[in-house]
Amino acid sequence: NAGVTQTPKFQVLKTGQSMTLQCAQDMNHNSMYWYRQDPGMGLRLIYYSASEGTTDKGEVPNGYNVSRLNKREFSLRLESAAPSQTSVYFCASSVKEGGQPQHFGDGTRLSIL
Amino acid sequence: GESVGLHLPTLSVQEGDNSIINCAYSNSASDYFIWYKQESGKGPQFIIDIRSNMDKRQGQRVTVLLNKTVKHLSLQIAATQPGDSAVYFCAETVGDYKLSFGAGTTVTVRA
């Protein structure tokens, strides 16, 4: 039982490049989330999907887009990466529609030069 | 704006002792609180939660206390073990899933 799987684990980009972070969960959960974590700070919500087919903005959505491809997968896209987006990105899921995140992936460490 | 914060950024505790991690919140309307544990290189792990209609909730070796009068939340870990070394976050929400996270307390267990 893998839980929440994120790929890649590490990535270095140049300013202006685009990239998609992948997330998949195998627990048949309804809600999925994307957070970013910066040094010395708690997690901040970027986007969430309360159920398959729906997505909504969180606290810091600017510069990002998401796709809830199916119930299992929720991807995060950076269209034109900026150094301010250097961070660790976490995907999470919850069994409940609109519920609080219960299970997190191990993160994608993204550096933008 | 409203915020959630922890009183101390670091806590050092002797193995076998009890640990107490504190959290202050400022939004009196918050009605649901969660404690997460994050080990190095890993994602946060759900530990325990509590709703605002409760003062105390116990889990396995952990107890969460909520004092709504002073807007204070604490996590108590009994008989602290080396595996408890991690960063602990409190998070709050007002009726929905948009959690606000504190900055975290780093707990180090001394052998």
PDB file of C-alpha atoms in Angstrom:
ATOM      1  CA  ASN A   1       0.000   0.000   0.000  1.00  0.00           C
ATOM      2  CA  ALA A   2       1.916   3.008  -1.282  1.00  0.00           C
ATOM      3  CA  GLY A   3      -0.428   5.746   0.034  1.00  0.00           C
ATOM      4  CA  VAL A   4       0.385   9.070  -1.648  1.00  0.00           C
ATOM      5  CA  THR A   5       3.143   8.961  -4.259  1.00  0.00           C
ATOM      6  CA  GLN A   6       4.802  12.079  -5.649  1.00  0.00           C
ATOM      7  CA  THR A   7       7.118  12.323  -8.636  1.00  0.00           C
ATOM      8  CA  PRO A   8       9.755  13.514  -9.100  1.00  0.00           C
ATOM      9  CA  LYS A   9      11.417  13.707  -5.678  1.00  0.00           C
ATOM     10  CA  PHE A  10      13.891  16.371  -6.760  1.00  0.00           C
ATOM     11  CA  GLN A  11      14.006  18.817  -9.667  1.00  0.00           C
ATOM     12  CA  VAL A  12      16.069  21.813 -10.706  1.00  0.00           C
ATOM     13  CA  LEU A  13      14.605  24.257 -13.212  1.00  0.00           C
ATOM     14  CA  LYS A  14      15.706  27.454 -14.864  1.00  0.00           C
ATOM     15  CA  THR A  15      13.576  30.563 -14.572  1.00  0.00           C
ATOM     16  CA  GLY A  16      10.831  30.506 -17.188  1.00  0.00           C
ATOM     17  CA  GLN A  17      10.768  26.737 -17.667  1.00  0.00           C
ATOM     18  CA  SER A  18       7.566  24.799 -17.158  1.00  0.00           C
ATOM     19  CA  MET A  19       7.029  21.635 -15.195  1.00  0.00           C
ATOM     20  CA  THR A  20       4.275  19.349 -13.910  1.00  0.00           C
ATOM     21  CA  LEU A  21       4.475  17.704 -10.504  1.00  0.00           C
ATOM     22  CA  GLN A  22       2.635  14.406 -10.337  1.00  0.00           C
ATOM     23  CA  CYS A  23       0.658  12.982  -7.423  1.00  0.00           C
ATOM     24  CA  ALA A  24      -1.252   9.731  -7.141  1.00  0.00           C
ATOM     25  CA  GLN A  25      -3.054   8.060  -4.234  1.00  0.00           C
ATOM     26  CA  ASP A  26      -4.199   4.455  -4.046  1.00  0.00           C
ATOM     27  CA  MET A  27      -6.577   4.767  -1.095  1.00  0.00           C
ATOM     28  CA  ASN A  28      -9.685   5.726  -3.097  1.00  0.00           C
ATOM     29  CA  HIS A  29      -9.731   9.092  -1.330  1.00  0.00           C
ATOM     30  CA  ASN A  30     -12.047  11.818  -2.491  1.00  0.00           C
ATOM     31  CA  SER A  31     -10.115  14.984  -1.645  1.00  0.00           C
ATOM     32  CA  MET A  32      -6.615  15.886  -2.758  1.00  0.00           C
ATOM     33  CA  TYR A  33      -4.412  18.897  -1.973  1.00  0.00           C
ATOM     34  CA  TRP A  34      -1.207  20.625  -2.983  1.00  0.00           C
ATOM     35  CA  TYR A  35       0.846  22.472  -0.372  1.00  0.00           C
ATOM     36  CA  ARG A  36       4.179  24.238  -0.405  1.00  0.00           C
ATOM     37  CA  GLN A  37       6.562  24.369   2.534  1.00  0.00           C
ATOM     38  CA  ASP A  38       9.232  27.031   2.846  1.00  0.00           C
ATOM     39  CA  PRO A  39      12.052  27.042   5.436  1.00  0.00           C
ATOM     40  CA  GLY A  40      10.863  27.825   8.954  1.00  0.00           C
ATOM     41  CA  MET A  41       7.245  28.002   7.880  1.00  0.00           C
ATOM     42  CA  GLY A  42       4.215  25.820   8.033  1.00  0.00           C
ATOM     43  CA  LEU A  43       2.513  24.438   4.977  1.00  0.00           C
ATOM     44  CA  ARG A  44       0.493  26.736   2.748  1.00  0.00           C
ATOM     45  CA  LEU A  45      -2.346  25.487   0.581  1.00  0.00           C
ATOM     46  CA  ILE A  46      -1.912  26.107  -3.144  1.00  0.00           C
ATOM     47  CA  TYR A  47      -4.905  24.287  -4.645  1.00  0.00           C
ATOM     48  CA  TYR A  48      -7.261  21.564  -3.599  1.00  0.00           C
ATOM     49  CA  SER A  49      -9.789  19.211  -5.140  1.00  0.00           C
ATOM     50  CA  ALA A  50     -12.679  18.348  -2.850  1.00  0.00           C
ATOM     51  CA  SER A  51     -13.872  15.635  -5.218  1.00  0.00           C
ATOM     52  CA  GLU A  52     -13.158  14.266  -8.660  1.00  0.00           C
ATOM     53  CA  GLY A  53     -13.922  16.895 -11.271  1.00  0.00           C
ATOM     54  CA  THR A  54     -13.597  19.915  -8.980  1.00  0.00           C
ATOM     55  CA  THR A  55     -10.648  22.154  -8.135  1.00  0.00           C
ATOM     56  CA  ASP A  56     -10.383  25.374  -6.143  1.00  0.00           C
ATOM     57  CA  LYS A  57      -7.773  27.897  -5.169  1.00  0.00           C
ATOM     58  CA  GLY A  58      -6.118  27.846  -1.796  1.00  0.00           C
ATOM     59  CA  GLU A  59      -4.041  30.458  -0.021  1.00  0.00           C
ATOM     60  CA  VAL A  60      -1.213  30.868  -2.590  1.00  0.00           C
ATOM     61  CA  PRO A  61      -2.456  29.835  -6.078  1.00  0.00           C
ATOM     62  CA  ASN A  62      -0.678  32.455  -8.223  1.00  0.00           C
ATOM     63  CA  GLY A  63       1.728  30.948 -10.737  1.00  0.00           C
ATOM     64  CA  TYR A  64       0.213  27.456 -10.513  1.00  0.00           C
ATOM     65  CA  ASN A  65      -2.445  25.383 -12.225  1.00  0.00           C
ATOM     66  CA  VAL A  66      -3.857  21.991 -11.308  1.00  0.00           C
ATOM     67  CA  SER A  67      -5.636  19.083 -12.948  1.00  0.00           C
ATOM     68  CA  ARG A  68      -7.663  16.392 -11.204  1.00  0.00           C
ATOM     69  CA  LEU A  69      -7.115  13.832 -13.937  1.00  0.00           C
ATOM     70  CA  ASN A  70      -9.206  11.148 -12.226  1.00  0.00           C
ATOM     71  CA  LYS A  71      -9.937  10.113  -8.672  1.00  0.00           C
ATOM     72  CA  ARG A  72      -6.363   8.874  -8.148  1.00  0.00           C
ATOM     73  CA  GLU A  73      -4.308  11.640  -9.701  1.00  0.00           C
ATOM     74  CA  PHE A  74      -3.890  15.347  -9.005  1.00  0.00           C
ATOM     75  CA  SER A  75      -1.135  17.237 -10.826  1.00  0.00           C
ATOM     76  CA  LEU A  76       0.382  20.661 -10.195  1.00  0.00           C
ATOM     77  CA  ARG A  77       1.793  22.691 -13.086  1.00  0.00           C
ATOM     78  CA  LEU A  78       4.190  25.598 -13.072  1.00  0.00           C
ATOM     79  CA  GLU A  79       3.801  27.316 -16.441  1.00  0.00           C
ATOM     80  CA  SER A  80       6.727  29.725 -16.107  1.00  0.00           C
ATOM     81  CA  ALA A  81       8.854  28.935 -13.066  1.00  0.00           C
ATOM     82  CA  ALA A  82      10.163  31.768 -10.901  1.00  0.00           C
ATOM     83  CA  PRO A  83      12.824  31.671  -8.150  1.00  0.00           C
ATOM     84  CA  SER A  84      10.088  32.488  -5.604  1.00  0.00           C
ATOM     85  CA  GLN A  85       8.599  29.082  -6.343  1.00  0.00           C
ATOM     86  CA  THR A  86      11.640  27.305  -4.967  1.00  0.00           C
ATOM     87  CA  SER A  87      10.122  25.173  -2.241  1.00  0.00           C
ATOM     88  CA  VAL A  88       9.166  21.702  -1.126  1.00  0.00           C
ATOM     89  CA  TYR A  89       5.806  20.679  -2.525  1.00  0.00           C
ATOM     90  CA  PHE A  90       3.543  18.208  -0.768  1.00  0.00           C
ATOM     91  CA  CYS A  91       0.507  16.426  -2.082  1.00  0.00           C
ATOM     92  CA  ALA A  92      -2.075  15.139   0.384  1.00  0.00           C
ATOM     93  CA  SER A  93      -5.377  13.294   0.377  1.00  0.00           C
ATOM     94  CA  SER A  94      -8.441  12.785   2.521  1.00  0.00           C
ATOM     95  CA  VAL A  95     -11.129  10.125   2.383  1.00  0.00           C
ATOM     96  CA  LYS A  96     -13.838  12.697   3.040  1.00  0.00           C
ATOM     97  CA  GLU A  97     -15.049  15.116   0.358  1.00  0.00           C
ATOM     98  CA  GLY A  98     -13.775  18.473   1.554  1.00  0.00           C
ATOM     99  CA  GLY A  99     -12.161  16.888   4.582  1.00  0.00           C
ATOM    100  CA  GLN A 100      -8.849  17.837   6.170  1.00  0.00           C
ATOM    101  CA  PRO A 101      -5.692  16.232   4.734  1.00  0.00           C
ATOM    102  CA  GLN A 102      -4.900  12.908   6.362  1.00  0.00           C
ATOM    103  CA  HIS A 103      -2.117  11.405   4.283  1.00  0.00           C
ATOM    104  CA  PHE A 104       0.814  13.245   2.740  1.00  0.00           C
ATOM    105  CA  GLY A 105       3.368  12.257   0.170  1.00  0.00           C
ATOM    106  CA  ASP A 106       7.076  12.633   0.889  1.00  0.00           C
ATOM    107  CA  GLY A 107       7.381  15.797  -1.173  1.00  0.00           C
ATOM    108  CA  THR A 108       9.038  17.155  -4.303  1.00  0.00           C
ATOM    109  CA  ARG A 109      12.040  19.392  -3.671  1.00  0.00           C
ATOM    110  CA  LEU A 110      12.044  22.008  -6.406  1.00  0.00           C
ATOM    111  CA  SER A 111      14.810  24.550  -7.012  1.00  0.00           C
ATOM    112  CA  ILE A 112      14.464  27.306  -9.568  1.00  0.00           C
ATOM    113  CA  LEU A 113      17.610  29.089 -10.643  1.00  0.00           C
TER     114      LEU A 113
ATOM    115  CA  GLY B   1      -4.700  38.338   9.804  1.00  0.00           C
ATOM    116  CA  GLU B   2      -5.391  35.275  11.895  1.00  0.00           C
ATOM    117  CA  SER B   3      -2.491  33.002  12.599  1.00  0.00           C
ATOM    118  CA  VAL B   4      -1.467  29.855  14.340  1.00  0.00           C
ATOM    119  CA  GLY B   5       1.840  29.737  16.095  1.00  0.00           C
ATOM    120  CA  LEU B   6       3.873  27.596  18.408  1.00  0.00           C
ATOM    121  CA  HIS B   7       5.385  29.009  21.558  1.00  0.00           C
ATOM    122  CA  LEU B   8       8.872  27.561  21.127  1.00  0.00           C
ATOM    123  CA  PRO B   9      10.707  26.669  17.921  1.00  0.00           C
ATOM    124  CA  THR B  10      12.774  23.938  19.606  1.00  0.00           C
ATOM    125  CA  LEU B  11      12.345  21.510  22.475  1.00  0.00           C
ATOM    126  CA  SER B  12      14.973  19.154  23.887  1.00  0.00           C
ATOM    127  CA  VAL B  13      13.718  16.303  26.045  1.00  0.00           C
ATOM    128  CA  GLN B  14      15.327  13.369  27.804  1.00  0.00           C
ATOM    129  CA  GLU B  15      14.329   9.931  26.563  1.00  0.00           C
ATOM    130  CA  GLY B  16      11.620   8.540  28.818  1.00  0.00           C
ATOM    131  CA  ASP B  17      10.397  11.942  29.985  1.00  0.00           C
ATOM    132  CA  ASN B  18       7.088  13.474  28.965  1.00  0.00           C
ATOM    133  CA  SER B  19       7.070  16.177  26.288  1.00  0.00           C
ATOM    134  CA  ILE B  20       4.700  19.112  26.070  1.00  0.00           C
ATOM    135  CA  ILE B  21       4.454  21.093  22.848  1.00  0.00           C
ATOM    136  CA  ASN B  22       2.416  24.279  22.928  1.00  0.00           C
ATOM    137  CA  CYS B  23       0.472  26.154  20.291  1.00  0.00           C
ATOM    138  CA  ALA B  24      -1.358  29.478  20.429  1.00  0.00           C
ATOM    139  CA  TYR B  25      -4.026  30.405  17.951  1.00  0.00           C
ATOM    140  CA  SER B  26      -5.664  33.752  17.403  1.00  0.00           C
ATOM    141  CA  ASN B  27      -8.890  32.945  15.570  1.00  0.00           C
ATOM    142  CA  SER B  28     -11.539  32.439  18.215  1.00  0.00           C
ATOM    143  CA  ALA B  29     -13.859  31.017  15.533  1.00  0.00           C
ATOM    144  CA  SER B  30     -11.556  28.025  14.858  1.00  0.00           C
ATOM    145  CA  ASP B  31     -13.451  24.835  15.544  1.00  0.00           C
ATOM    146  CA  TYR B  32     -11.112  22.021  14.538  1.00  0.00           C
ATOM    147  CA  PHE B  33      -7.448  21.443  15.312  1.00  0.00           C
ATOM    148  CA  ILE B  34      -4.916  18.878  14.143  1.00  0.00           C
ATOM    149  CA  TRP B  35      -1.406  17.971  15.258  1.00  0.00           C
ATOM    150  CA  TYR B  36       1.020  16.668  12.638  1.00  0.00           C
ATOM    151  CA  LYS B  37       4.477  15.142  12.983  1.00  0.00           C
ATOM    152  CA  GLN B  38       7.055  15.614  10.255  1.00  0.00           C
ATOM    153  CA  GLU B  39      10.244  13.593  10.228  1.00  0.00           C
ATOM    154  CA  SER B  40      13.249  14.727   8.233  1.00  0.00           C
ATOM    155  CA  GLY B  41      12.740  14.230   4.513  1.00  0.00           C
ATOM    156  CA  LYS B  42       9.165  13.048   4.928  1.00  0.00           C
ATOM    157  CA  GLY B  43       5.704  14.495   4.588  1.00  0.00           C
ATOM    158  CA  PRO B  44       3.601  15.438   7.619  1.00  0.00           C
ATOM    159  CA  GLN B  45       1.903  12.608   9.443  1.00  0.00           C
ATOM    160  CA  PHE B  46      -1.479  13.018  11.144  1.00  0.00           C
ATOM    161  CA  ILE B  47      -1.156  12.428  14.905  1.00  0.00           C
ATOM    162  CA  ILE B  48      -4.373  13.477  16.588  1.00  0.00           C
ATOM    163  CA  ASP B  49      -7.205  15.945  16.206  1.00  0.00           C
ATOM    164  CA  ILE B  50      -9.702  17.689  18.451  1.00  0.00           C
ATOM    165  CA  ARG B  51     -12.885  19.645  17.898  1.00  0.00           C
ATOM    166  CA  SER B  52     -13.744  22.811  19.751  1.00  0.00           C
ATOM    167  CA  ASN B  53     -16.525  21.131  21.724  1.00  0.00           C
ATOM    168  CA  MET B  54     -13.891  19.041  23.523  1.00  0.00           C
ATOM    169  CA  ASP B  55     -11.195  19.967  26.045  1.00  0.00           C
ATOM    170  CA  LYS B  56      -9.092  16.828  25.882  1.00  0.00           C
ATOM    171  CA  ARG B  57      -8.525  13.888  23.607  1.00  0.00           C
ATOM    172  CA  GLN B  58      -6.194  10.959  24.070  1.00  0.00           C
ATOM    173  CA  GLY B  59      -4.468   8.684  21.625  1.00  0.00           C
ATOM    174  CA  GLN B  60      -1.654   6.205  21.866  1.00  0.00           C
ATOM    175  CA  ARG B  61       0.955   7.923  24.099  1.00  0.00           C
ATOM    176  CA  VAL B  62      -0.371  11.346  23.028  1.00  0.00           C
ATOM    177  CA  THR B  63      -2.883  13.715  24.557  1.00  0.00           C
ATOM    178  CA  VAL B  64      -4.157  16.959  23.091  1.00  0.00           C
ATOM    179  CA  LEU B  65      -5.536  19.654  25.378  1.00  0.00           C
ATOM    180  CA  LEU B  66      -7.588  22.592  24.160  1.00  0.00           C
ATOM    181  CA  ASN B  67      -8.168  25.725  26.208  1.00  0.00           C
ATOM    182  CA  LYS B  68     -10.558  27.920  24.260  1.00  0.00           C
ATOM    183  CA  THR B  69     -10.561  30.636  26.899  1.00  0.00           C
ATOM    184  CA  VAL B  70      -6.931  31.523  26.214  1.00  0.00           C
ATOM    185  CA  LYS B  71      -6.852  30.069  22.691  1.00  0.00           C
ATOM    186  CA  HIS B  72      -4.169  27.546  23.534  1.00  0.00           C
ATOM    187  CA  LEU B  73      -3.541  24.024  22.303  1.00  0.00           C
ATOM    188  CA  SER B  74      -0.970  21.547  23.584  1.00  0.00           C
ATOM    189  CA  LEU B  75       0.313  18.141  22.605  1.00  0.00           C
ATOM    190  CA  GLN B  76       1.632  15.883  25.346  1.00  0.00           C
ATOM    191  CA  ILE B  77       3.783  12.892  24.468  1.00  0.00           C
ATOM    192  CA  ALA B  78       4.237  10.318  27.209  1.00  0.00           C
ATOM    193  CA  ALA B  79       7.532   8.483  27.714  1.00  0.00           C
ATOM    194  CA  THR B  80       9.256  10.207  24.809  1.00  0.00           C
ATOM    195  CA  GLN B  81      11.239   7.901  22.550  1.00  0.00           C
ATOM    196  CA  PRO B  82      14.028   8.584  20.014  1.00  0.00           C
ATOM    197  CA  GLY B  83      11.487   8.006  17.226  1.00  0.00           C
ATOM    198  CA  ASP B  84       9.550  11.014  18.478  1.00  0.00           C
ATOM    199  CA  SER B  85      12.300  13.353  17.263  1.00  0.00           C
ATOM    200  CA  ALA B  86      10.636  15.420  14.550  1.00  0.00           C
ATOM    201  CA  VAL B  87       9.001  18.748  13.782  1.00  0.00           C
ATOM    202  CA  TYR B  88       5.490  19.060  15.197  1.00  0.00           C
ATOM    203  CA  PHE B  89       2.879  21.330  13.627  1.00  0.00           C
ATOM    204  CA  CYS B  90      -0.472  22.423  14.919  1.00  0.00           C
ATOM    205  CA  ALA B  91      -3.099  23.388  12.370  1.00  0.00           C
ATOM    206  CA  GLU B  92      -6.521  24.959  12.709  1.00  0.00           C
ATOM    207  CA  THR B  93      -9.549  25.472  10.553  1.00  0.00           C
ATOM    208  CA  VAL B  94     -12.887  27.204  10.733  1.00  0.00           C
ATOM    209  CA  GLY B  95     -15.467  24.795   9.471  1.00  0.00           C
ATOM    210  CA  ASP B  96     -13.697  23.705   6.298  1.00  0.00           C
ATOM    211  CA  TYR B  97     -10.589  22.050   4.979  1.00  0.00           C
ATOM    212  CA  LYS B  98      -8.425  25.145   4.527  1.00  0.00           C
ATOM    213  CA  LEU B  99      -6.067  24.442   7.371  1.00  0.00           C
ATOM    214  CA  SER B 100      -3.756  27.129   8.691  1.00  0.00           C
ATOM    215  CA  PHE B 101      -0.459  25.671   9.871  1.00  0.00           C
ATOM    216  CA  GLY B 102       1.875  27.003  12.520  1.00  0.00           C
ATOM    217  CA  ALA B 103       5.621  27.262  11.896  1.00  0.00           C
ATOM    218  CA  GLY B 104       6.437  24.108  13.854  1.00  0.00           C
ATOM    219  CA  THR B 105       8.424  23.028  16.921  1.00  0.00           C
ATOM    220  CA  THR B 106      11.503  20.853  16.484  1.00  0.00           C
ATOM    221  CA  VAL B 107      11.651  18.166  19.161  1.00  0.00           C
ATOM    222  CA  THR B 108      15.004  16.509  19.868  1.00  0.00           C
ATOM    223  CA  VAL B 109      15.131  13.476  22.142  1.00  0.00           C
ATOM    224  CA  ARG B 110      18.344  13.039  24.152  1.00  0.00           C
ATOM    225  CA  ALA B 111      19.496   9.511  24.906  1.00  0.00           C
TER     226      ALA B 111
END
